[in-house]
JSON list of C-alpha atoms in Angstrom, two decimals:
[
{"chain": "A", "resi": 16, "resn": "UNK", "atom": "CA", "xyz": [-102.30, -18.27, 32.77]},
{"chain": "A", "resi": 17, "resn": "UNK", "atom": "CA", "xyz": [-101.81, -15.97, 30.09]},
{"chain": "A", "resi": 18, "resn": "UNK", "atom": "CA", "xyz": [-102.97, -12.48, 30.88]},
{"chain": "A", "resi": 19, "resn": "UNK", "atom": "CA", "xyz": [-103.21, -8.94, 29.20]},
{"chain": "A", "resi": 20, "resn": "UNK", "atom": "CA", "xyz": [-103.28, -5.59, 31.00]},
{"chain": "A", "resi": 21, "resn": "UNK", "atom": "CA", "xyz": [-104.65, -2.10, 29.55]},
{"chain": "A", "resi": 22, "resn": "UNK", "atom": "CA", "xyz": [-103.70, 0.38, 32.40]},
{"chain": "A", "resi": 23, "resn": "UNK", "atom": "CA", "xyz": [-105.53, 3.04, 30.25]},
{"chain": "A", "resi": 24, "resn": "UNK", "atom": "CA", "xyz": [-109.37, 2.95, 30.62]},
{"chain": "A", "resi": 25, "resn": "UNK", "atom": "CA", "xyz": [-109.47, 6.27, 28.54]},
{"chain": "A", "resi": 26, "resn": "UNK", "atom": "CA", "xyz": [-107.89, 8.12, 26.37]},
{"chain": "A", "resi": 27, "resn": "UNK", "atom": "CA", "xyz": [-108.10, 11.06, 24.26]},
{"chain": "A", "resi": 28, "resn": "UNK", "atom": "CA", "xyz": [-106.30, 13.03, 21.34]},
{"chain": "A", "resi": 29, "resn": "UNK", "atom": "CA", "xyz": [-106.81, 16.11, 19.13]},
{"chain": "A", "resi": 30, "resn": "UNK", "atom": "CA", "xyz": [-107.39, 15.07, 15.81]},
{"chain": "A", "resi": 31, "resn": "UNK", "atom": "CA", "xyz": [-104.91, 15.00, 13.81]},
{"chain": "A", "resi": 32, "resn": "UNK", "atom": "CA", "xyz": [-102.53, 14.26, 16.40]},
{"chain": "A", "resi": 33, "resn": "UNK", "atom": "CA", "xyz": [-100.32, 10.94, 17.24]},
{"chain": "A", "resi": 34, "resn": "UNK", "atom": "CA", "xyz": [-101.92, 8.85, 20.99]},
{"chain": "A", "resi": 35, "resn": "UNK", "atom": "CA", "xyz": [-100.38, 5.80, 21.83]},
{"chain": "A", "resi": 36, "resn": "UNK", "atom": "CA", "xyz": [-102.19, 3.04, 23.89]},
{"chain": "A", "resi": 37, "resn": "UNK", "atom": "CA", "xyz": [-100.34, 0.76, 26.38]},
{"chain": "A", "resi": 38, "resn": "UNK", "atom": "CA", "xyz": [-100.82, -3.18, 26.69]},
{"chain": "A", "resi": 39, "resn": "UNK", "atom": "CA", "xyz": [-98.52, -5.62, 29.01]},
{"chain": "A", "resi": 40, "resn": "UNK", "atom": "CA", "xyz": [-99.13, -8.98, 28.99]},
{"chain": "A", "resi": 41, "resn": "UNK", "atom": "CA", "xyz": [-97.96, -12.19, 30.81]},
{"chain": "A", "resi": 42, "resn": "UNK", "atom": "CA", "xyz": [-96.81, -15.10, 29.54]},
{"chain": "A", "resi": 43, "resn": "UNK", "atom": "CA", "xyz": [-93.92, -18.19, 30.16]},
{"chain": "A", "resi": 44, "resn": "UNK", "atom": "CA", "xyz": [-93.99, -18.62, 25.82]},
{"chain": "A", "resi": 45, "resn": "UNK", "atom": "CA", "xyz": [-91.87, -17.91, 23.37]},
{"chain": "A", "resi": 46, "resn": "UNK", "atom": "CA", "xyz": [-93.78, -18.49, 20.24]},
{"chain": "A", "resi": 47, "resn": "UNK", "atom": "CA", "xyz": [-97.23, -16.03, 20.30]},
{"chain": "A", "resi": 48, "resn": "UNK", "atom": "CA", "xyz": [-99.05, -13.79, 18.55]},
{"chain": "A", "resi": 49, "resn": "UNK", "atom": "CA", "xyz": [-100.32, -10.02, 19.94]},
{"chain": "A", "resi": 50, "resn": "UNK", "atom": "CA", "xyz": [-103.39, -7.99, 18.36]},
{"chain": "A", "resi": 51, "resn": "UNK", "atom": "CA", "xyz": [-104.64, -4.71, 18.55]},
{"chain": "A", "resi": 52, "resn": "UNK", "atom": "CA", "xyz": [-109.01, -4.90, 17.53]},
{"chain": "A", "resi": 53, "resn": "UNK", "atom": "CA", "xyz": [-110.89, -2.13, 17.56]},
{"chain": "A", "resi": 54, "resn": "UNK", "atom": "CA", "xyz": [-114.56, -1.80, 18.89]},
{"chain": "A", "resi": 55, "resn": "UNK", "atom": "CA", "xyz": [-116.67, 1.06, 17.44]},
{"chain": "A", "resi": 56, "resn": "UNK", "atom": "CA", "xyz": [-120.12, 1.49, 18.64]},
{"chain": "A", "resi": 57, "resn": "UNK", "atom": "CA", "xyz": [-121.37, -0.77, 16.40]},
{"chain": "A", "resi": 58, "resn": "UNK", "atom": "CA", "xyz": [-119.67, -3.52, 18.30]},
{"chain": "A", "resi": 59, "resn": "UNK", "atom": "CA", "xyz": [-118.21, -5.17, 15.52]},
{"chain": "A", "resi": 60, "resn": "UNK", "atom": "CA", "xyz": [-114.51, -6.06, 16.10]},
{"chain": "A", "resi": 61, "resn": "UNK", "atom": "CA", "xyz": [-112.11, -4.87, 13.56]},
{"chain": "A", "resi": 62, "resn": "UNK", "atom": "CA", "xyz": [-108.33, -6.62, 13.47]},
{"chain": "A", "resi": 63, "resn": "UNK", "atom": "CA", "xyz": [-106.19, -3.16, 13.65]},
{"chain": "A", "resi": 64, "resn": "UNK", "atom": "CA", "xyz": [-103.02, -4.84, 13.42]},
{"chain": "A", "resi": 65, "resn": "UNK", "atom": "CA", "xyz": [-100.54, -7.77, 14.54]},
{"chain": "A", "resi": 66, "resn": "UNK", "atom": "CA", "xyz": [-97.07, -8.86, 15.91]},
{"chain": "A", "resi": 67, "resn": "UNK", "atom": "CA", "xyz": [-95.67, -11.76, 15.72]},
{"chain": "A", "resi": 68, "resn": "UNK", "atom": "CA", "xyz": [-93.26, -12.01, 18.76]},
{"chain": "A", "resi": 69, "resn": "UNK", "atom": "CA", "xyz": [-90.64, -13.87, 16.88]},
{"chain": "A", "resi": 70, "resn": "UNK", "atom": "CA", "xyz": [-89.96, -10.83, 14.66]},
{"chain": "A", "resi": 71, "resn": "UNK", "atom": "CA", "xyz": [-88.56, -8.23, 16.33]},
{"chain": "A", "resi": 72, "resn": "UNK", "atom": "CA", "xyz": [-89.50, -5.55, 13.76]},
{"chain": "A", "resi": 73, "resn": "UNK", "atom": "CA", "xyz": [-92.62, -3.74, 14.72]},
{"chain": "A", "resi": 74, "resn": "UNK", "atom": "CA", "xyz": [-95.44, -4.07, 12.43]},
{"chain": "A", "resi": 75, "resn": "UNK", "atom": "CA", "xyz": [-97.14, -1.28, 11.04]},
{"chain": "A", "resi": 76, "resn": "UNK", "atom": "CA", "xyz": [-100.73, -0.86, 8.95]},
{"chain": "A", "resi": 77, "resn": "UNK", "atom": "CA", "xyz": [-100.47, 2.89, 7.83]},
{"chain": "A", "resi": 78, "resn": "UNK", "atom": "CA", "xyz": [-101.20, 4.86, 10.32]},
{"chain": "A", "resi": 79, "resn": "UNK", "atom": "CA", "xyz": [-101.33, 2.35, 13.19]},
{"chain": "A", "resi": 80, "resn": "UNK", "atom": "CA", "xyz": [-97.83, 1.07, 14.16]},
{"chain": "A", "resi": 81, "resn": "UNK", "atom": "CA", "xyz": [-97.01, -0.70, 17.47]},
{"chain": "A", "resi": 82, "resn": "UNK", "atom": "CA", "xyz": [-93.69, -0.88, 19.90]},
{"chain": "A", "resi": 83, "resn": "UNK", "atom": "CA", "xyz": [-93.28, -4.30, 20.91]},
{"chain": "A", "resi": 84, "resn": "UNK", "atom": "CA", "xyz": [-91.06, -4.60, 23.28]},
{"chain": "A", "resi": 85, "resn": "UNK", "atom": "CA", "xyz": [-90.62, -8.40, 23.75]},
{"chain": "A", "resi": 86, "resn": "UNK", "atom": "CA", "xyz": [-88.60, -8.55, 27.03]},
{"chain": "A", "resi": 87, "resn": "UNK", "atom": "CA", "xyz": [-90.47, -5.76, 28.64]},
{"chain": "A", "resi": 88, "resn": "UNK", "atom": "CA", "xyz": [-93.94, -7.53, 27.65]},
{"chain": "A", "resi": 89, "resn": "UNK", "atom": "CA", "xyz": [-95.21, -4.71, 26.18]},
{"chain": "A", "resi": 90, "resn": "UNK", "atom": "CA", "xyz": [-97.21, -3.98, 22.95]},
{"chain": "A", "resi": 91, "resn": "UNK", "atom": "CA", "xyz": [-98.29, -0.44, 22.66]},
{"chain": "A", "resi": 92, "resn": "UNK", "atom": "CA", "xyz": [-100.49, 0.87, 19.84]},
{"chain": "A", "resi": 93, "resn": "UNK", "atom": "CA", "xyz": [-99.12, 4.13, 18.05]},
{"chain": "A", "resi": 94, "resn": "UNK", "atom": "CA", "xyz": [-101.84, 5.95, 16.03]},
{"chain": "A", "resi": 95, "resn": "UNK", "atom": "CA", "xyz": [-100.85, 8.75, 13.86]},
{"chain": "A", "resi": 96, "resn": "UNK", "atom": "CA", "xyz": [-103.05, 11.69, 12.19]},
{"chain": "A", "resi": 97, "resn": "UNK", "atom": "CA", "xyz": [-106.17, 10.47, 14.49]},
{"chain": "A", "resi": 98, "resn": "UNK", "atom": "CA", "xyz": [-108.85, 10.76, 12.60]},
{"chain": "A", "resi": 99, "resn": "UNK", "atom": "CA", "xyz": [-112.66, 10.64, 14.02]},
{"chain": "A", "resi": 100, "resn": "UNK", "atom": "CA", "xyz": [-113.53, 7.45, 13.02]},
{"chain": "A", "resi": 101, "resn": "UNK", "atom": "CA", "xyz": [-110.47, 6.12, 14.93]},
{"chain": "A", "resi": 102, "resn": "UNK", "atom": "CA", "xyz": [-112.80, 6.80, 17.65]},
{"chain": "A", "resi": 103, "resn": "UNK", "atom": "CA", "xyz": [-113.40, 3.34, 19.43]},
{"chain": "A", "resi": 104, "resn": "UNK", "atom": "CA", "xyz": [-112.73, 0.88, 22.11]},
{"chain": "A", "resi": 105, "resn": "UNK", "atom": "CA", "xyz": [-109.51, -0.47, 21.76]},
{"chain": "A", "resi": 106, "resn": "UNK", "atom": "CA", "xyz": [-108.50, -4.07, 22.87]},
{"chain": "A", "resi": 107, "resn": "UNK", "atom": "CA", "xyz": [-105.16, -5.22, 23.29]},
{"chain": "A", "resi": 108, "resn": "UNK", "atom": "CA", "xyz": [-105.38, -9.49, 22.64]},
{"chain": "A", "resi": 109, "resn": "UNK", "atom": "CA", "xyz": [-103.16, -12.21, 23.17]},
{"chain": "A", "resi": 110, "resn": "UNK", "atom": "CA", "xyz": [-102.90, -15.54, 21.52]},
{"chain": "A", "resi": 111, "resn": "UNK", "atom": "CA", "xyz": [-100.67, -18.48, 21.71]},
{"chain": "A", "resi": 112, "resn": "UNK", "atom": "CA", "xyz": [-101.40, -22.42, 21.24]},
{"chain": "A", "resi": 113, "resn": "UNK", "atom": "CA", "xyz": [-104.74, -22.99, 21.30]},
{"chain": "A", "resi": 114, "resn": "UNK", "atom": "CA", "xyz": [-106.09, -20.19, 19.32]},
{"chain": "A", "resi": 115, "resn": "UNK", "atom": "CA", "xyz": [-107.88, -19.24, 22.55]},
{"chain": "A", "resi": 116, "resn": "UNK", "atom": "CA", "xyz": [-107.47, -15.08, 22.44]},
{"chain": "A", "resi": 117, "resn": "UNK", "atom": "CA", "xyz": [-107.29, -13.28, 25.66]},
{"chain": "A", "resi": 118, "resn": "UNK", "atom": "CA", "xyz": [-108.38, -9.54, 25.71]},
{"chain": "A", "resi": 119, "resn": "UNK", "atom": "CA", "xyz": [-107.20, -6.71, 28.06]},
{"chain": "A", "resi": 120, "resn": "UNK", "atom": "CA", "xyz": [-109.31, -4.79, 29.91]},
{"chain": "A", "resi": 121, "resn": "UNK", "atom": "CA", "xyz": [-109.81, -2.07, 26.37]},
{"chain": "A", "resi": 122, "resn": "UNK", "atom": "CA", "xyz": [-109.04, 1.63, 26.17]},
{"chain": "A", "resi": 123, "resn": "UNK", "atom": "CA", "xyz": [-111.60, 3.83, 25.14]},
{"chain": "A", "resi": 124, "resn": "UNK", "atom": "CA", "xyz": [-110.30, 6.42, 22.67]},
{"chain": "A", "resi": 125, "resn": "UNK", "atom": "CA", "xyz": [-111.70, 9.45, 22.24]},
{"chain": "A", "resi": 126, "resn": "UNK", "atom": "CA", "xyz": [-110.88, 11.65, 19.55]},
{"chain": "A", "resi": 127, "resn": "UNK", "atom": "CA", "xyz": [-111.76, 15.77, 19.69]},
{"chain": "A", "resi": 128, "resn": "UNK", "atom": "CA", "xyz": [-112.19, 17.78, 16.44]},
{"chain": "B", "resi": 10, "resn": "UNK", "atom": "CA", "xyz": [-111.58, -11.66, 3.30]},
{"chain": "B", "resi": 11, "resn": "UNK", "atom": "CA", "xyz": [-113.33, -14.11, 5.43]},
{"chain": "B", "resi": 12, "resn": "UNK", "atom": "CA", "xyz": [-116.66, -13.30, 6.54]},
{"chain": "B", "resi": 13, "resn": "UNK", "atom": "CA", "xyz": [-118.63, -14.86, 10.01]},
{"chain": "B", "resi": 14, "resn": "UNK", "atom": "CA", "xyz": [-122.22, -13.98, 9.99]},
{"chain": "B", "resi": 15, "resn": "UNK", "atom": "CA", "xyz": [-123.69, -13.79, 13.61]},
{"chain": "B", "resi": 16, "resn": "UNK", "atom": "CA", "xyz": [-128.26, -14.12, 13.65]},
{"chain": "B", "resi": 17, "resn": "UNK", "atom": "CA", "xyz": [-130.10, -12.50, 15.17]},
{"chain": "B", "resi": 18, "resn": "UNK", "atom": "CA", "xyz": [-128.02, -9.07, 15.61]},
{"chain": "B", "resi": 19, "resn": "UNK", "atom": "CA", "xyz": [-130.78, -8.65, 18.60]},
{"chain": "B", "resi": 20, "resn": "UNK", "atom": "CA", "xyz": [-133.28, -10.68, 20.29]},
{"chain": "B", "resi": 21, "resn": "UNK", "atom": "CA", "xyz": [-135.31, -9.92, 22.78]},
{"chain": "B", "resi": 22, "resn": "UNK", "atom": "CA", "xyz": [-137.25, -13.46, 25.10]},
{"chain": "B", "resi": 23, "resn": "UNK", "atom": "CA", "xyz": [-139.29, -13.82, 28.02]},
{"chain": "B", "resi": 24, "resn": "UNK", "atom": "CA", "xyz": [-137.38, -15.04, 31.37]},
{"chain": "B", "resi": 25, "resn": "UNK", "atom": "CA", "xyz": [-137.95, -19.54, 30.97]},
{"chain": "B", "resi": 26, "resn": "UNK", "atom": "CA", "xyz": [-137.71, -19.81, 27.55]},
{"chain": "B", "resi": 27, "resn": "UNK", "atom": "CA", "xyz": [-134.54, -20.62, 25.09]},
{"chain": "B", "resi": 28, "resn": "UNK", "atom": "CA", "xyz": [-133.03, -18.68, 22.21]},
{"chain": "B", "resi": 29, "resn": "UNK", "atom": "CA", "xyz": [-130.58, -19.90, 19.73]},
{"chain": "B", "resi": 30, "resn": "UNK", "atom": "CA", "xyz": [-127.81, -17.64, 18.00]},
{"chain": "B", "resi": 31, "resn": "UNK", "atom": "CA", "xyz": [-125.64, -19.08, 15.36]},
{"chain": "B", "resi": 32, "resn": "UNK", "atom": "CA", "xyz": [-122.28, -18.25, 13.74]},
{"chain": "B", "resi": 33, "resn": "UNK", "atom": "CA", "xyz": [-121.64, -18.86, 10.05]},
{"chain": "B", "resi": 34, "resn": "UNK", "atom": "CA", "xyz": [-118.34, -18.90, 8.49]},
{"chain": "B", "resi": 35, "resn": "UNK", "atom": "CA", "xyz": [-119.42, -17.67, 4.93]},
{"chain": "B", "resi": 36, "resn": "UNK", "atom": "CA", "xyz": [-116.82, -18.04, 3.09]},
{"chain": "B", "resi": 37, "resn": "UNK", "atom": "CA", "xyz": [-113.97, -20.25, 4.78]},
{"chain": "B", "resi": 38, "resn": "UNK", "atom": "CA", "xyz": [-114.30, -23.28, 6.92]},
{"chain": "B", "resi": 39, "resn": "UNK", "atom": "CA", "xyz": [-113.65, -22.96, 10.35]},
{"chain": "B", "resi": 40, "resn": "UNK", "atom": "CA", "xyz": [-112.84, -25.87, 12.15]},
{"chain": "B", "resi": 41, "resn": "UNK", "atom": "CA", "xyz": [-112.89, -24.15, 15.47]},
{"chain": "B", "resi": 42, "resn": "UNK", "atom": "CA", "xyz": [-115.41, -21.21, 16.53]},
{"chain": "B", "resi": 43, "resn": "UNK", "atom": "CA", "xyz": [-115.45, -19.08, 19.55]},
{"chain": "B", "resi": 44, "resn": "UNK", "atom": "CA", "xyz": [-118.34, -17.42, 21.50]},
{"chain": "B", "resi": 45, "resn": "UNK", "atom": "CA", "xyz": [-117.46, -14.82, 23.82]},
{"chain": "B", "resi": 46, "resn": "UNK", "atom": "CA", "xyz": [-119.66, -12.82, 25.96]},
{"chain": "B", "resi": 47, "resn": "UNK", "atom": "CA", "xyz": [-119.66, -9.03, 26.54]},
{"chain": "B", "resi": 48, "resn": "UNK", "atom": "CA", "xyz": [-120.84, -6.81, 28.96]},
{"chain": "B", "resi": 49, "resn": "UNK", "atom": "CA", "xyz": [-121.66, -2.70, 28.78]},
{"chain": "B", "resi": 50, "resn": "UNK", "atom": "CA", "xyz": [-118.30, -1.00, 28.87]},
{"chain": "B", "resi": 51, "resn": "UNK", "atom": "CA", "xyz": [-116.25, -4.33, 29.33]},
{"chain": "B", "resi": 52, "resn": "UNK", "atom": "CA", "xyz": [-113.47, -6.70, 27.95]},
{"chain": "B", "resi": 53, "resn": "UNK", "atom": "CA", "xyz": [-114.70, -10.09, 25.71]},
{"chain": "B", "resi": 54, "resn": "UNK", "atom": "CA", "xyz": [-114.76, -12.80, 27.66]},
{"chain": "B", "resi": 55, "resn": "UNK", "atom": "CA", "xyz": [-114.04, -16.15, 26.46]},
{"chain": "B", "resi": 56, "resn": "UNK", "atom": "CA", "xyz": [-117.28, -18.78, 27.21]},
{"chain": "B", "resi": 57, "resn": "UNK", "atom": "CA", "xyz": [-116.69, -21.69, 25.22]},
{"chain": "B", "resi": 58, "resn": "UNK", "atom": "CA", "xyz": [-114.49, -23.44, 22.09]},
{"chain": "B", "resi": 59, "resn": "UNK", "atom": "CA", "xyz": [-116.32, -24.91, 19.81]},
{"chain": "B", "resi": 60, "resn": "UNK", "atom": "CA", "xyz": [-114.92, -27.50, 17.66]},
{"chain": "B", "resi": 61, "resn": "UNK", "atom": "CA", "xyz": [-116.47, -29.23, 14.52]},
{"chain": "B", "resi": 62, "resn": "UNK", "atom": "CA", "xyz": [-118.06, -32.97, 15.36]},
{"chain": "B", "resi": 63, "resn": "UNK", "atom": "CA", "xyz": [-116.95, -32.26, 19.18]},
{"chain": "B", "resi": 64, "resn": "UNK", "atom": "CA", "xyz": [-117.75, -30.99, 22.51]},
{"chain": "B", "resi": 65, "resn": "UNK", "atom": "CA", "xyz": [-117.30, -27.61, 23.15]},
{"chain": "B", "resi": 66, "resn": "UNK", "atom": "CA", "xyz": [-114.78, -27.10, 25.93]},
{"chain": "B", "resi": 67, "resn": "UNK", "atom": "CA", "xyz": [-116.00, -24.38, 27.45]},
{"chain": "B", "resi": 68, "resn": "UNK", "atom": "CA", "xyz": [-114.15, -22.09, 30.37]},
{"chain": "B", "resi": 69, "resn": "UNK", "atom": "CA", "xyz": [-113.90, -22.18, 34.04]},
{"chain": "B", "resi": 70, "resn": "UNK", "atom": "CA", "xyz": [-117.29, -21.03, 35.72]},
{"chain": "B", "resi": 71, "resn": "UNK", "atom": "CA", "xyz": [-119.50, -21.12, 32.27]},
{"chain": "B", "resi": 72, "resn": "UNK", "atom": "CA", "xyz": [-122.24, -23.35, 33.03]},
{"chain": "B", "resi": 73, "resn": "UNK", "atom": "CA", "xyz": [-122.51, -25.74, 30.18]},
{"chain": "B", "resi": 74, "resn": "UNK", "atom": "CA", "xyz": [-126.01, -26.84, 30.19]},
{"chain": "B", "resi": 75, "resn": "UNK", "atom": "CA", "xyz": [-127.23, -23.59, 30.02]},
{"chain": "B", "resi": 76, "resn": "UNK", "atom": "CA", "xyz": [-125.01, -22.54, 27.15]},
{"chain": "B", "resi": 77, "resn": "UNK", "atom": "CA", "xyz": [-125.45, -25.10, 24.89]},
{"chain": "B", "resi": 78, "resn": "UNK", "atom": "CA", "xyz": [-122.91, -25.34, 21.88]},
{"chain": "B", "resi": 79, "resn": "UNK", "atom": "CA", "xyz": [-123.17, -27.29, 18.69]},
{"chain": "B", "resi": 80, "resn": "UNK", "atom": "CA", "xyz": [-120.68, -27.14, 16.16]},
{"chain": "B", "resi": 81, "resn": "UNK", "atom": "CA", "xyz": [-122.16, -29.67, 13.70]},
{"chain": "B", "resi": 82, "resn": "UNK", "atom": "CA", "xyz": [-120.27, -28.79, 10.87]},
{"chain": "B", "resi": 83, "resn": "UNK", "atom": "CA", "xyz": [-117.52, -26.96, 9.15]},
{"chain": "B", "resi": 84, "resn": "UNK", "atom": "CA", "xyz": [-119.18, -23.61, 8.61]},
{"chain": "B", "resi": 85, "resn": "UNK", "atom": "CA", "xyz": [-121.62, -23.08, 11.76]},
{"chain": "B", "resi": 86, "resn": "UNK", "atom": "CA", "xyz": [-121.81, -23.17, 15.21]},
{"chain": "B", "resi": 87, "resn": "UNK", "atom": "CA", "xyz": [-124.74, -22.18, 17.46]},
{"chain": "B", "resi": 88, "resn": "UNK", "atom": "CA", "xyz": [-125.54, -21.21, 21.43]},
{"chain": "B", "resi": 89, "resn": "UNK", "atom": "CA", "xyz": [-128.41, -21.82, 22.57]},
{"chain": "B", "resi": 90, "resn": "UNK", "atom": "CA", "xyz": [-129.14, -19.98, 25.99]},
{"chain": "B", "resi": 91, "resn": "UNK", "atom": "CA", "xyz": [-131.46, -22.33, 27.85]},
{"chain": "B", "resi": 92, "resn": "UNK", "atom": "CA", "xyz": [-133.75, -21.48, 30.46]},
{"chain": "B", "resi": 93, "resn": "UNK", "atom": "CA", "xyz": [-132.65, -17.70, 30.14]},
{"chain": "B", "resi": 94, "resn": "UNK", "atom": "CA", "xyz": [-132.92, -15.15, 32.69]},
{"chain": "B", "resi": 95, "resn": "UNK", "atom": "CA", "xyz": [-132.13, -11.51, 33.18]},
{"chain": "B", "resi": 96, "resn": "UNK", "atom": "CA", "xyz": [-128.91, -12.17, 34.13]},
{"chain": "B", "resi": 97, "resn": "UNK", "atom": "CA", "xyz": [-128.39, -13.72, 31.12]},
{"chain": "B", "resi": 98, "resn": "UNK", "atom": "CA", "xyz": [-128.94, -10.66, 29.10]},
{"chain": "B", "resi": 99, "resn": "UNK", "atom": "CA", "xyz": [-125.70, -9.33, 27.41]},
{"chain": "B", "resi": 100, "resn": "UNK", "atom": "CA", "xyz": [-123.71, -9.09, 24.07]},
{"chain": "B", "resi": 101, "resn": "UNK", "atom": "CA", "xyz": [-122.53, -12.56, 22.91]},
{"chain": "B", "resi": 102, "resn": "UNK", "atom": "CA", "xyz": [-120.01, -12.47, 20.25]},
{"chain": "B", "resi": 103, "resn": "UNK", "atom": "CA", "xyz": [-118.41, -15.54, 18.29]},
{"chain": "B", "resi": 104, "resn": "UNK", "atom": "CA", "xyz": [-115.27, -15.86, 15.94]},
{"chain": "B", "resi": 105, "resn": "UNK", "atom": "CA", "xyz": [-114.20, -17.93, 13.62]},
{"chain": "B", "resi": 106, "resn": "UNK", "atom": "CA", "xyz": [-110.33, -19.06, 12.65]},
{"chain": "B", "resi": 107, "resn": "UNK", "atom": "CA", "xyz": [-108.97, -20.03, 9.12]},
{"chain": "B", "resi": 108, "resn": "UNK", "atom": "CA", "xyz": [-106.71, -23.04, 9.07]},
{"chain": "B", "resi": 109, "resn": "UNK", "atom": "CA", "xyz": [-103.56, -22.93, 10.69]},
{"chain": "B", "resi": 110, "resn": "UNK", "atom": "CA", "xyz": [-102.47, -21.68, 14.45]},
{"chain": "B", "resi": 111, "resn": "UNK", "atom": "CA", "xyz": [-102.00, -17.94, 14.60]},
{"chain": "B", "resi": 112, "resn": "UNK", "atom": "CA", "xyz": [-104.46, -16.56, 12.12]},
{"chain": "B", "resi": 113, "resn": "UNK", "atom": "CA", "xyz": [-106.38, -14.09, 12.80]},
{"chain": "B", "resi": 114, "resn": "UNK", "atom": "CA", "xyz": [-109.57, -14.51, 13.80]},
{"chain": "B", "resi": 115, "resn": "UNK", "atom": "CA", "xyz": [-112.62, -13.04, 12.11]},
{"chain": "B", "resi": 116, "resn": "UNK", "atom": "CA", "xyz": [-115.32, -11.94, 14.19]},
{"chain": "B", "resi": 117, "resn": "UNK", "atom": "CA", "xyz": [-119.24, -11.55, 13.92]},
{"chain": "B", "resi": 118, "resn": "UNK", "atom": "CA", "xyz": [-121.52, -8.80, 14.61]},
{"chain": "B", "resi": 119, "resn": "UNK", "atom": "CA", "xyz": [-122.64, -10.22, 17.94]},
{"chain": "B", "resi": 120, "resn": "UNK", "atom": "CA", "xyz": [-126.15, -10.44, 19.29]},
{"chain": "B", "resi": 121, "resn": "UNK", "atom": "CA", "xyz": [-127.66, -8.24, 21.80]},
{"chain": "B", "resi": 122, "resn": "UNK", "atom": "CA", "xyz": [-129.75, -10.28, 23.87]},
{"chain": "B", "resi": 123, "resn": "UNK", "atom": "CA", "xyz": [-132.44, -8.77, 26.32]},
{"chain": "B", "resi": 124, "resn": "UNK", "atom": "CA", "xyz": [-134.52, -11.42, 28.95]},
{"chain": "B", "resi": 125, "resn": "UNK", "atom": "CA", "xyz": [-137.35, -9.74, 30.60]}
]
């Protein structure tokens, strides 16, 4: 079974400063795709950004980019120039196949003025 | 961009009794809708797929016949909790994929639901 792994319950940054999250994730496939959604306290879930793991340049949505390191498993999030309303929950999400997303554990980022 | 509206946002029901949430795909069709459940300060976590004119497959210990799942056409999808109690209170989220593997899924608001 596919799984995801957030070792980071918490983080925080100084705004205006760069915080990378960490995500690992398990899998036997080739062929999937890896998301970063964010959770503010409104609950709603917001797609941040995506990878497809059969490119191996690392996709980037202004000023969230990730490091996808396909042989390592990993897929951190890189956000630049934090701003406050970056402040969320953070979930690292897997899919492959069936459409059937599997979440990480989520990192809750704080960000201090 | 593809919207999924989630109603209620909230609802609160005495312990016994049943309460429906549904999912809408506004302005796509979604052939297959998810419902996830969340607790305070933790992951999503997958309950059920819902696919349009079939039984929901739902995941390893959700107990289908009190989370009910109808996915009677293209652009909804509801949950009925049946027989709710307490422990059944939580945050119950669904989603909603265009066509095609790999697309992104769009998520709705959730519902908060409280049994007393």
């Amino acid at each position: 079974a596919q799984t995801v792994t957030q070792s980071q319950p918490e983080m925080s940054v100084q705004e205006a400063e760069t915080v990378t999250l960490s995500c690992t994730y398990d899998t036997s496939e080739s062929d999937y795709y890896l998301f970063w959604y964010k959770q503010p306290p409104s609950r709603q879930m917001i797609l941040v950004i995506r990878q497809e793991a059969y490119k191996q340049q690392n996709a980037t949505e202004n000023r969230f980019s990730v490091n996808f390191q396909k042989a390592a498993k990993s897929f951190s999030l890189k956000i630049s120039d934090s701003q406050l309303g970056d402040a969320a929950m953070y979930f690292c999400a897997f899919i492959q196949g069936a459409q059937k997303l599997v979440f990480g554990q989520g990192t809750r980022l704080t960000i201090n003025p | 961009g593809a919207v999924v509206s989630q109603h209620p946002s909230w609802v609160i029901c005495k312990s016994g009794t049943s309460v429906k949430i549904e999912c809408r795909s506004l302005d796509f069709q979604a052939t297959t809708m998810f419902w996830y459940r969340q607790f305070p300060k933790q992951s999503l976590m997958l309950m059920a797929t819902s696919n349009e004119g079939s039984k929901a497959t739902y995941e390893q210990g959700v107990e289908k016949d009190k989370f009910l799942i109808n996915h009677a056409s293209l652009t909804l999808s509801t949950l009925t909790v049946t027989s709710a109690h307490p422990e059944d209170s939580s945050f119950y989220i669904c989603s909603a994929s265009t066509q095609g593997f790999y697309s992104p899924l769009h998520f709705g608001n959730g519902t908060r639901l409280t049994v007393t």
